[in-house]
Short mmCIF file of C-alpha atoms in Angstrom, two decimals:
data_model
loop_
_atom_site.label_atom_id
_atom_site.label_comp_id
_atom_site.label_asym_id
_atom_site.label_seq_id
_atom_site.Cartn_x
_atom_site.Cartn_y
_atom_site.Cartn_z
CA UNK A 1 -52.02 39.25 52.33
CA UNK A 2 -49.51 36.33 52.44
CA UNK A 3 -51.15 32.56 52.50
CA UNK A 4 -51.71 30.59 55.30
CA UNK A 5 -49.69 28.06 57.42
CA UNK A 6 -52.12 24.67 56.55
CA UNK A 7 -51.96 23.17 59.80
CA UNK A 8 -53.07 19.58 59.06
CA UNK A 9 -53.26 17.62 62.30
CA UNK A 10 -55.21 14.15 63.61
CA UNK A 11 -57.25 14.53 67.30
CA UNK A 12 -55.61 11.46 68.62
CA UNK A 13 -52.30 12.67 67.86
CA UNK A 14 -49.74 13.93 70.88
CA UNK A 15 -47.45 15.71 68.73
CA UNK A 16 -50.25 17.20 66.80
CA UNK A 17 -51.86 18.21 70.04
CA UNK A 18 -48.51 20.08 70.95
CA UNK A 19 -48.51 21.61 67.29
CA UNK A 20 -52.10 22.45 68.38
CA UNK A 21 -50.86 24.93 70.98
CA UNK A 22 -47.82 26.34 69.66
CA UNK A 23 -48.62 27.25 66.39
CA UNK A 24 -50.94 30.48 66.27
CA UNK A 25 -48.53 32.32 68.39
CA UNK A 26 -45.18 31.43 65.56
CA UNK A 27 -47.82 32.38 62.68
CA UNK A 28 -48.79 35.47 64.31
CA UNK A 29 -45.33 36.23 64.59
CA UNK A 30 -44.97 36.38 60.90
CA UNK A 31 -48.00 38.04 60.21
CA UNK A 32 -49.67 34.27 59.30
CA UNK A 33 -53.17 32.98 59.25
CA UNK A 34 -53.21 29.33 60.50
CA UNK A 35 -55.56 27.47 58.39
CA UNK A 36 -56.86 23.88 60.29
CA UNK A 37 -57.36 20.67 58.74
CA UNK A 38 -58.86 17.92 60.75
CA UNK A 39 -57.15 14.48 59.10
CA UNK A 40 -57.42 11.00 59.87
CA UNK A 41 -53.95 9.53 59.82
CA UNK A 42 -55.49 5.53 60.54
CA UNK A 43 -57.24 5.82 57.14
CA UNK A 44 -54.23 7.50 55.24
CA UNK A 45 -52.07 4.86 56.81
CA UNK A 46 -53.71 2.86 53.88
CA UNK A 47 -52.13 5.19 51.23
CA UNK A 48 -48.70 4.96 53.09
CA UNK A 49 -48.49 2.07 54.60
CA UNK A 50 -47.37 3.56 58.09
CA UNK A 51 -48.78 2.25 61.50
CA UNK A 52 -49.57 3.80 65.04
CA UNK A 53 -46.33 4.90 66.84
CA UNK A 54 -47.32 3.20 69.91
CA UNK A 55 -48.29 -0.23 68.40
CA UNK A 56 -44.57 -0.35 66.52
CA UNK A 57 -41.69 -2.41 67.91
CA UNK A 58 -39.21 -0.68 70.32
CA UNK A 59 -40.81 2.64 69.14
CA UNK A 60 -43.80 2.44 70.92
CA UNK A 61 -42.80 2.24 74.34
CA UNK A 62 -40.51 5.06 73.00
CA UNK A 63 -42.77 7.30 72.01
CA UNK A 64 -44.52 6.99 74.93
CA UNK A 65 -42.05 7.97 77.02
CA UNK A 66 -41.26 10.71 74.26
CA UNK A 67 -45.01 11.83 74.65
CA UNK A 68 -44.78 12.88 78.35
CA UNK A 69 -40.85 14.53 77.66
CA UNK A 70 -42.12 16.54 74.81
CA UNK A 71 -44.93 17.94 76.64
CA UNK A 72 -42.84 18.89 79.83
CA UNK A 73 -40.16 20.34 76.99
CA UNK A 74 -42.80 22.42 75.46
CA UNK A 75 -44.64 23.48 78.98
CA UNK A 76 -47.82 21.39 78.49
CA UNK A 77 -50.16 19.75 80.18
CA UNK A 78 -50.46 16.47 78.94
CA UNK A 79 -51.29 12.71 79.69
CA UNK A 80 -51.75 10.05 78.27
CA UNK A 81 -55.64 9.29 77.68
CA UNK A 82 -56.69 5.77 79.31
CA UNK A 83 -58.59 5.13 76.07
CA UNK A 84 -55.54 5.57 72.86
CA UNK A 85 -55.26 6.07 70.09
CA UNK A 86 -58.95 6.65 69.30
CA UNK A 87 -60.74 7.82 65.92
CA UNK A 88 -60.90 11.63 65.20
CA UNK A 89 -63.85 11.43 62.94
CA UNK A 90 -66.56 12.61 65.54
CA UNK A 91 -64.07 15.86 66.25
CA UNK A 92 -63.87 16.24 62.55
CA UNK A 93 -67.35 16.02 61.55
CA UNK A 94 -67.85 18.48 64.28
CA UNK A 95 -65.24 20.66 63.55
CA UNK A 96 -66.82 21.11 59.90
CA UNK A 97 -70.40 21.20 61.10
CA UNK A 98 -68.90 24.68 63.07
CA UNK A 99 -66.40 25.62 60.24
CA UNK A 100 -69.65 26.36 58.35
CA UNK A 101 -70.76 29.09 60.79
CA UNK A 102 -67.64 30.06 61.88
CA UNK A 103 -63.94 29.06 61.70
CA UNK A 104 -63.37 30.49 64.89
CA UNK A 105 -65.40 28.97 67.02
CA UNK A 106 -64.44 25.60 64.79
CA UNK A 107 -61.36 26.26 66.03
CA UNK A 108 -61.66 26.75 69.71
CA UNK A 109 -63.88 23.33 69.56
CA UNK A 110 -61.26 21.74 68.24
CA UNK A 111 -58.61 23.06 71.13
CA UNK A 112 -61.07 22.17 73.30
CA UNK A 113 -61.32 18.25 72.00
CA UNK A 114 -57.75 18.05 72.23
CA UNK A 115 -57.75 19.54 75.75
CA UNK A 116 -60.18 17.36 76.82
CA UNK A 117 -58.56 13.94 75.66
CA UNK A 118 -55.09 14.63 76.20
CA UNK A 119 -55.17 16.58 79.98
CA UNK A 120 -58.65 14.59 81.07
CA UNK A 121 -58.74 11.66 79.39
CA UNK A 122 -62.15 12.56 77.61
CA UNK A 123 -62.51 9.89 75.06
CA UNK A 124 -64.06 12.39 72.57
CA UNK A 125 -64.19 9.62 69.88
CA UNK A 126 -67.69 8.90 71.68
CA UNK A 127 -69.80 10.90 69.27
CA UNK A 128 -71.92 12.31 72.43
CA UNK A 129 -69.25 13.92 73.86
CA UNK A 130 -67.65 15.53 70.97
CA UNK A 131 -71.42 17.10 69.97
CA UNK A 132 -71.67 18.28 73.62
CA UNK A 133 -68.37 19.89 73.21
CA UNK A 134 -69.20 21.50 70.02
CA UNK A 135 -72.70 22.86 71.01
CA UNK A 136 -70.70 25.01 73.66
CA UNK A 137 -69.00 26.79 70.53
CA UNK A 138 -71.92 26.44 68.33
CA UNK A 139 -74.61 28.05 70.95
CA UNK A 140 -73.79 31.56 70.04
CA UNK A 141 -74.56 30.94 66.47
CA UNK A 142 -77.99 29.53 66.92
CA UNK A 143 -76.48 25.29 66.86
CA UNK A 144 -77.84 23.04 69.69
CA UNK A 145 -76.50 20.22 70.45
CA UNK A 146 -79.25 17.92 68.35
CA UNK A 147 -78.53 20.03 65.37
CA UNK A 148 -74.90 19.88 65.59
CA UNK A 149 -75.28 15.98 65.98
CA UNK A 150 -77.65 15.83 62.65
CA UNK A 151 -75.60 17.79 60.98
CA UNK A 152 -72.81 15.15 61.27
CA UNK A 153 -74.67 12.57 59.70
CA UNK A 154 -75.30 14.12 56.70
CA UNK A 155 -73.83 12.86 53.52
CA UNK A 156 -72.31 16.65 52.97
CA UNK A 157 -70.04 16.27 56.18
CA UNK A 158 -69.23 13.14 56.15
CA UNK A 159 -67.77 13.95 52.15
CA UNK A 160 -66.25 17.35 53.78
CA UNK A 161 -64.22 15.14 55.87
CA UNK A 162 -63.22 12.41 53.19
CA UNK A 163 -62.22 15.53 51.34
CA UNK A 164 -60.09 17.07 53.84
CA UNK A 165 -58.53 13.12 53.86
CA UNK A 166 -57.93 12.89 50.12
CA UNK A 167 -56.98 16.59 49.91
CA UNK A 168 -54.03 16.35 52.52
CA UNK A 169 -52.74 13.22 50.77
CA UNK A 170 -52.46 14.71 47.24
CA UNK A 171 -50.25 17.35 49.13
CA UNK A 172 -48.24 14.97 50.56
CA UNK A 173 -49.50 14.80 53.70
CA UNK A 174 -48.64 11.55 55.72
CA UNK A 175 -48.36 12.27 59.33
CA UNK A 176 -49.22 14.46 62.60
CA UNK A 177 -48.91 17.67 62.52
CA UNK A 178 -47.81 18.62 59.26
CA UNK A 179 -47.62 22.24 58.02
CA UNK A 180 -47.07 23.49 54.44
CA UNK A 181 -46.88 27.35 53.93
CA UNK A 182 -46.38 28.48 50.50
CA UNK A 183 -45.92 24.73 49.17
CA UNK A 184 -42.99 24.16 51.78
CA UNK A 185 -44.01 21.21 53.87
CA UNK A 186 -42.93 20.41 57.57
CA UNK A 187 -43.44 17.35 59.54
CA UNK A 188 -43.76 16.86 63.03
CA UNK A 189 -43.93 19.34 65.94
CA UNK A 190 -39.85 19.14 66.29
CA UNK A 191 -39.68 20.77 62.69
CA UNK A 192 -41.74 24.34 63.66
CA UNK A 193 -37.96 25.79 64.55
CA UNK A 194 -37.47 25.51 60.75
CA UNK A 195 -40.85 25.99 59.97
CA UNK A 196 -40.21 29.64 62.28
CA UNK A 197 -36.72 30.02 60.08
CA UNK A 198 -38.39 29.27 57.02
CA UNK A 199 -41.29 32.32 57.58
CA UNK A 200 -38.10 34.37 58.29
CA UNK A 201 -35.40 33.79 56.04
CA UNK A 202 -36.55 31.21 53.43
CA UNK A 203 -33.69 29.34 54.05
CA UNK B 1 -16.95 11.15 86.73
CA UNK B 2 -20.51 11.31 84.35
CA UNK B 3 -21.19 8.48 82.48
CA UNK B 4 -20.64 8.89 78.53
CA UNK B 5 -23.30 9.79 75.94
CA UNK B 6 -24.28 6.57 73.98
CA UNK B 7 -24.35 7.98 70.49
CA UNK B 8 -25.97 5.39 68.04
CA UNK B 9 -25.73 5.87 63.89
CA UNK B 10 -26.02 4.07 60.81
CA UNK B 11 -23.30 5.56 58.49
CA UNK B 12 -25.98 5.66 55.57
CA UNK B 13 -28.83 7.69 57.59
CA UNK B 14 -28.64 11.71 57.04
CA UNK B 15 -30.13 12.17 60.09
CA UNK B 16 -27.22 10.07 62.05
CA UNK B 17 -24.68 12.16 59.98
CA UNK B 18 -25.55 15.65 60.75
CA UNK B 19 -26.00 14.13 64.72
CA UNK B 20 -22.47 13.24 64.70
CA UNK B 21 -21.49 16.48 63.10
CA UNK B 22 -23.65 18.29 66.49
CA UNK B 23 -22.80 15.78 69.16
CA UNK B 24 -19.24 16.63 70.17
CA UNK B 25 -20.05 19.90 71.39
CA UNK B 26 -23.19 19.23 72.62
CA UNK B 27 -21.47 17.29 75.09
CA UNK B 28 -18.46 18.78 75.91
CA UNK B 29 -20.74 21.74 77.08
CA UNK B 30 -22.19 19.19 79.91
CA UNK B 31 -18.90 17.61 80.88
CA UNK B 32 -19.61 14.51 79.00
CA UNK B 33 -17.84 11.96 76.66
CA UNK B 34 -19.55 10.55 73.49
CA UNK B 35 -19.45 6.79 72.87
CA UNK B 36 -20.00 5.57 69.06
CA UNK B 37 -21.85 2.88 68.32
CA UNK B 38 -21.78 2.37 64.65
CA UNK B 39 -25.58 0.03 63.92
CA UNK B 40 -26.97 -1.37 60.68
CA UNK B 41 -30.81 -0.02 60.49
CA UNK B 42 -31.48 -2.73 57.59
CA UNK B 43 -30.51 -5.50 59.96
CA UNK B 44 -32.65 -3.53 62.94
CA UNK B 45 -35.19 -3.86 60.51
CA UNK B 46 -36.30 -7.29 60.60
CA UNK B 47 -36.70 -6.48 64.40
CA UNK B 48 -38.31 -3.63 63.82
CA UNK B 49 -40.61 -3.76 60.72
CA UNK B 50 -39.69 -0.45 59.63
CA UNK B 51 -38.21 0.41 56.74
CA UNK B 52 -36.16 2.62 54.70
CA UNK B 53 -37.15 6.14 54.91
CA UNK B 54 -37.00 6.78 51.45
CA UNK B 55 -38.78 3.79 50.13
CA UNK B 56 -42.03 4.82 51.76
CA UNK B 57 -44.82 6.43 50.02
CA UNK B 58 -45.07 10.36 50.54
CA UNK B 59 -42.54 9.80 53.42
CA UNK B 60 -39.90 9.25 51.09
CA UNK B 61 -39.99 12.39 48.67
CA UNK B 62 -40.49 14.85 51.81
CA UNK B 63 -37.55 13.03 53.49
CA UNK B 64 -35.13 13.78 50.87
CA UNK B 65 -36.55 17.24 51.24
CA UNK B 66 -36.07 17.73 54.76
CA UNK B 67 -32.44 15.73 54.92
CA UNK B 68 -31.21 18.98 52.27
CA UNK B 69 -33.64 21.81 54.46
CA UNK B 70 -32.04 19.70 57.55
CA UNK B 71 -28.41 20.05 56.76
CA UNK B 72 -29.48 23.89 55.95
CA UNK B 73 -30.80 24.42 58.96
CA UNK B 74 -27.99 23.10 60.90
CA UNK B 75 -25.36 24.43 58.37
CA UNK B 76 -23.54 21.15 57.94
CA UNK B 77 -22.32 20.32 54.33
CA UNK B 78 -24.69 17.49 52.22
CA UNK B 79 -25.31 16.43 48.92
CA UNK B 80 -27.43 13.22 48.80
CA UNK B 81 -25.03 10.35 47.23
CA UNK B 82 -25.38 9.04 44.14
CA UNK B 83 -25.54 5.76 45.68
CA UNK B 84 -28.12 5.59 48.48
CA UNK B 85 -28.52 4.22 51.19
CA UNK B 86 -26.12 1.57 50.98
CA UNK B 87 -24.93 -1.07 53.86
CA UNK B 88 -23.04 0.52 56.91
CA UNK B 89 -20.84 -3.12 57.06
CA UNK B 90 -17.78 -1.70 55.81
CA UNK B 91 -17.61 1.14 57.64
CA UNK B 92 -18.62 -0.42 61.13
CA UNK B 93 -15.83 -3.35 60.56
CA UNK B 94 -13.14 -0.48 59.70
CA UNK B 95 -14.58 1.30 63.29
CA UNK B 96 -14.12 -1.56 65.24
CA UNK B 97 -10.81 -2.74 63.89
CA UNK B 98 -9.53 1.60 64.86
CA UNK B 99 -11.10 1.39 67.78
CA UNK B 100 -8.97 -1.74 68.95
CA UNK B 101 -5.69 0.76 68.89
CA UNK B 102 -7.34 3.96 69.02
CA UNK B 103 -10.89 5.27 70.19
CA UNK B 104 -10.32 8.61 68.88
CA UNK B 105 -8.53 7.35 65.91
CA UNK B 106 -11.78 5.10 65.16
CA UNK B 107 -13.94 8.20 65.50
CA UNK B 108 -12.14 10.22 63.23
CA UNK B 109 -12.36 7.89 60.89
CA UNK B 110 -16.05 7.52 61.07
CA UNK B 111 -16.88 11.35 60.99
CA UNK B 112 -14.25 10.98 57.50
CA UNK B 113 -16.53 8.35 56.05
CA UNK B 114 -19.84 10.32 56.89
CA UNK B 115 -18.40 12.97 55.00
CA UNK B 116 -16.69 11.07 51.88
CA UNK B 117 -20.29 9.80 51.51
CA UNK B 118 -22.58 12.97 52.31
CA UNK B 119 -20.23 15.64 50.98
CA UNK B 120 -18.28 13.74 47.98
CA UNK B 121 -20.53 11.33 47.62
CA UNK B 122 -18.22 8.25 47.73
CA UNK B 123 -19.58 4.71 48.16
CA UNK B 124 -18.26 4.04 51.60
CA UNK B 125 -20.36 0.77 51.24
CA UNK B 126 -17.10 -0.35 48.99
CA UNK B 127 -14.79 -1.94 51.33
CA UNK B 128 -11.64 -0.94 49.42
CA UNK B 129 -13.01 2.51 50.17
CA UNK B 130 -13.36 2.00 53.71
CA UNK B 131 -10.20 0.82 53.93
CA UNK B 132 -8.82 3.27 52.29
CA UNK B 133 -10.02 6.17 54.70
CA UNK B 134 -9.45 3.78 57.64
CA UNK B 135 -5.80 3.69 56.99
CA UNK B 136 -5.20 6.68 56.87
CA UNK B 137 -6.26 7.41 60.56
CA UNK B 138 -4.38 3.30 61.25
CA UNK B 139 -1.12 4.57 59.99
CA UNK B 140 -0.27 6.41 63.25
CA UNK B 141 -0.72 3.27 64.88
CA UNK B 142 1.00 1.26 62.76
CA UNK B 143 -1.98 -0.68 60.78
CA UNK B 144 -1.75 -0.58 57.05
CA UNK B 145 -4.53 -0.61 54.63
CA UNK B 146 -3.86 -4.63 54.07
CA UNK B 147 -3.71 -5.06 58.05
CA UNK B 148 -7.07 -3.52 58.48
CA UNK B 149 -8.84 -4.90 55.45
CA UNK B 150 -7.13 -8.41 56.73
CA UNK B 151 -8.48 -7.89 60.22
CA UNK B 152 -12.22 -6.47 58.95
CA UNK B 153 -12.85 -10.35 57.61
CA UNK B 154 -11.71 -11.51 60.94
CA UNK B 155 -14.82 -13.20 62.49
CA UNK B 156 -14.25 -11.47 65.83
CA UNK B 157 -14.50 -8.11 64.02
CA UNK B 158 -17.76 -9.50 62.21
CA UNK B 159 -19.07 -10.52 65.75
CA UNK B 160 -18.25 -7.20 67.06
CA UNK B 161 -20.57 -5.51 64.82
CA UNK B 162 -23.48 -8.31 65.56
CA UNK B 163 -22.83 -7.56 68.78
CA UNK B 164 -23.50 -3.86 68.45
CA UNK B 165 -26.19 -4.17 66.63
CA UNK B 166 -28.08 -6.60 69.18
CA UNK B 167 -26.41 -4.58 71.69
CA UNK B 168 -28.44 -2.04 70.79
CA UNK B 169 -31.42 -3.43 70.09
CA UNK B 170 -31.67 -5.03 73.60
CA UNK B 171 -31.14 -0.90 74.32
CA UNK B 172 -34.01 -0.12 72.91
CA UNK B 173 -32.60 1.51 69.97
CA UNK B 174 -34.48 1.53 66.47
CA UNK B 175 -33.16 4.31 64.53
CA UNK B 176 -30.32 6.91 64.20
CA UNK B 177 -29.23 8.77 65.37
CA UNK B 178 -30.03 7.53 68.74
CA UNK B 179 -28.14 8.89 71.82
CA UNK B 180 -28.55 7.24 75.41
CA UNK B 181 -27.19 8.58 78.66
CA UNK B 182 -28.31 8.33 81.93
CA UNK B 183 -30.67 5.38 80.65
CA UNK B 184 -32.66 8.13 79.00
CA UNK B 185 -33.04 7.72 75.46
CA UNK B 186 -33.84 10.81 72.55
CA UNK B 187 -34.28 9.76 69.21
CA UNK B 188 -33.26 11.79 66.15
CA UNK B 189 -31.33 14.84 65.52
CA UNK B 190 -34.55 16.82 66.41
CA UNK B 191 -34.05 15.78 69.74
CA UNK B 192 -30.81 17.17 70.63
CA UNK B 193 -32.58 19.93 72.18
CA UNK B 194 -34.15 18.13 74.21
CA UNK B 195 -30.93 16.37 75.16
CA UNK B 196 -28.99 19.50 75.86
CA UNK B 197 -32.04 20.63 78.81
CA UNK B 198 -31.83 17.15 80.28
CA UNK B 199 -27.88 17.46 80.96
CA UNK B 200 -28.69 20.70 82.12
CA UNK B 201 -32.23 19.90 84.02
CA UNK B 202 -33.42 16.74 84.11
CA UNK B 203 -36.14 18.04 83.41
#
């Protein structure tokens, strides 16, 4: 069974959004597993010393523009939330709270966050809403809403998270998406053509 | 007749070098003319706040893997110099000082000292070195090595590079490669794609 693609990506991210939606159908293609790891880039920006694209000289009014082109290039729906850039720890926690009961439907939450912030504008860093978004994947498997919300207060998730943090930094992980698959690591959304080459030719 | 593709680099940025090595046909495909604008990122800098690529934490080792996957992927010679990065001033003054005879001449030259640096390795930052290369695309047009070095510490060829530099700036430009046309800006060597379906689309 080859490993993985470790899809590491941050909910308030546009380019990890796109990542979001393109890569399951490239792993499949090479017979892949796409593992998902919720990150926080604003509290790895301490480790690297980076900043917010938007909030950057010259390229932040770039990389808005670049936003909107990118997701017309790539064929998806996308604009820009009224409320950005905005913490992903609520779509974290709640993406671990599911993970435990099933990656799947962690998963499919976590589509559905980015969905709902980047096409309606949901500001899903509002705890309530990311919970009520959860509980829709976590009904089938017995979580309400109210235990989905407790869960994400406990000490356990809230270290899961850190974890996944400090874990994608002692890989090298700095930015949104980022993929490694078999210890080869891509940045960006604009690097899954090599990423695709890569799973085909080891080039 | 279309207006020209605004083609941006710093002569020490990989990224700039394999865009220069891609942009020629690129455009000739759409009907369009390339214009070179050789900039100085360090001096964009202080505008900017960024910084060297490779001087950042965990940015910097997985950019000088990805400059060698890059130049794979794209199947354009590189080795990374010995000396890196080092100042673009030579090289820019010996561009501007071609271009005064000979656009194509000046262009020639430049794609000569991208690849003296990436390929051999030479320190193009060395303005003996520059020179060097320069005259041999000057001698056509009957400028020796001394005329050019002579005319590089002119301080309307040192202007002409200020004024490239804030030129683009006041473009919005804050790294290279950067390529303008139409008014619409892409940024990086990952956007060429991008690029190529706007000449075709507009999309």
């Amino acid at each position: 069974m080859p490993s993985p693609i470790h899809f590491y990506l941050d909910v308030s991210s546009p380019y990890g959004y796109f990542g979001a939606m393109l890569i399951e159908p490239l792993a499949a293609k090479h017979g892949r597993s796409v593992e998902w790891h919720p990150i926080l880039l604003g509290a790895m920006f301490k480790s690297t010393g980076n900043q917010s694209l938007i909030q950057q000289p010259l390229k932040g009014p770039y990389s808005l523009h670049d936003f909107a082109r990118s997701a017309r290039f790539h064929g998806i729906p996308f604009n820009i939330p009224p409320v950005f850039p905005i913490s992903g720890v609520a779509v974290g926690r709640a993406f671990l709270v599911l993970q435990e009961v099933s990656p799947t439907a962690a998963v499919a939450f976590l589509k559905d966050a980015l969905t709902a912030f980047f096409v309606e504008g949901i500001d899903v860093s509002d705890a309530n809403k990311a919970v009520t978004l959860a509980a829709q994947h976590g009904h089938a498997f017995g979580l309400s809403a109210a235990q989905i919300g407790d869960a994400m207060s406990t000490p356990a998730i809230k270290d899961a998270l850190k974890a996944e943090v400090d874990g994608a930094l002692a890989k090298g992980v700095f930015g949104s998406p980022f993929m490694i698959v078999d210890d080869e690591p891509f940045w960006g959304v604009d690097r899954l053509p090599q990423l695709d080459r890569w799973l085909t030719a080891r080039f």
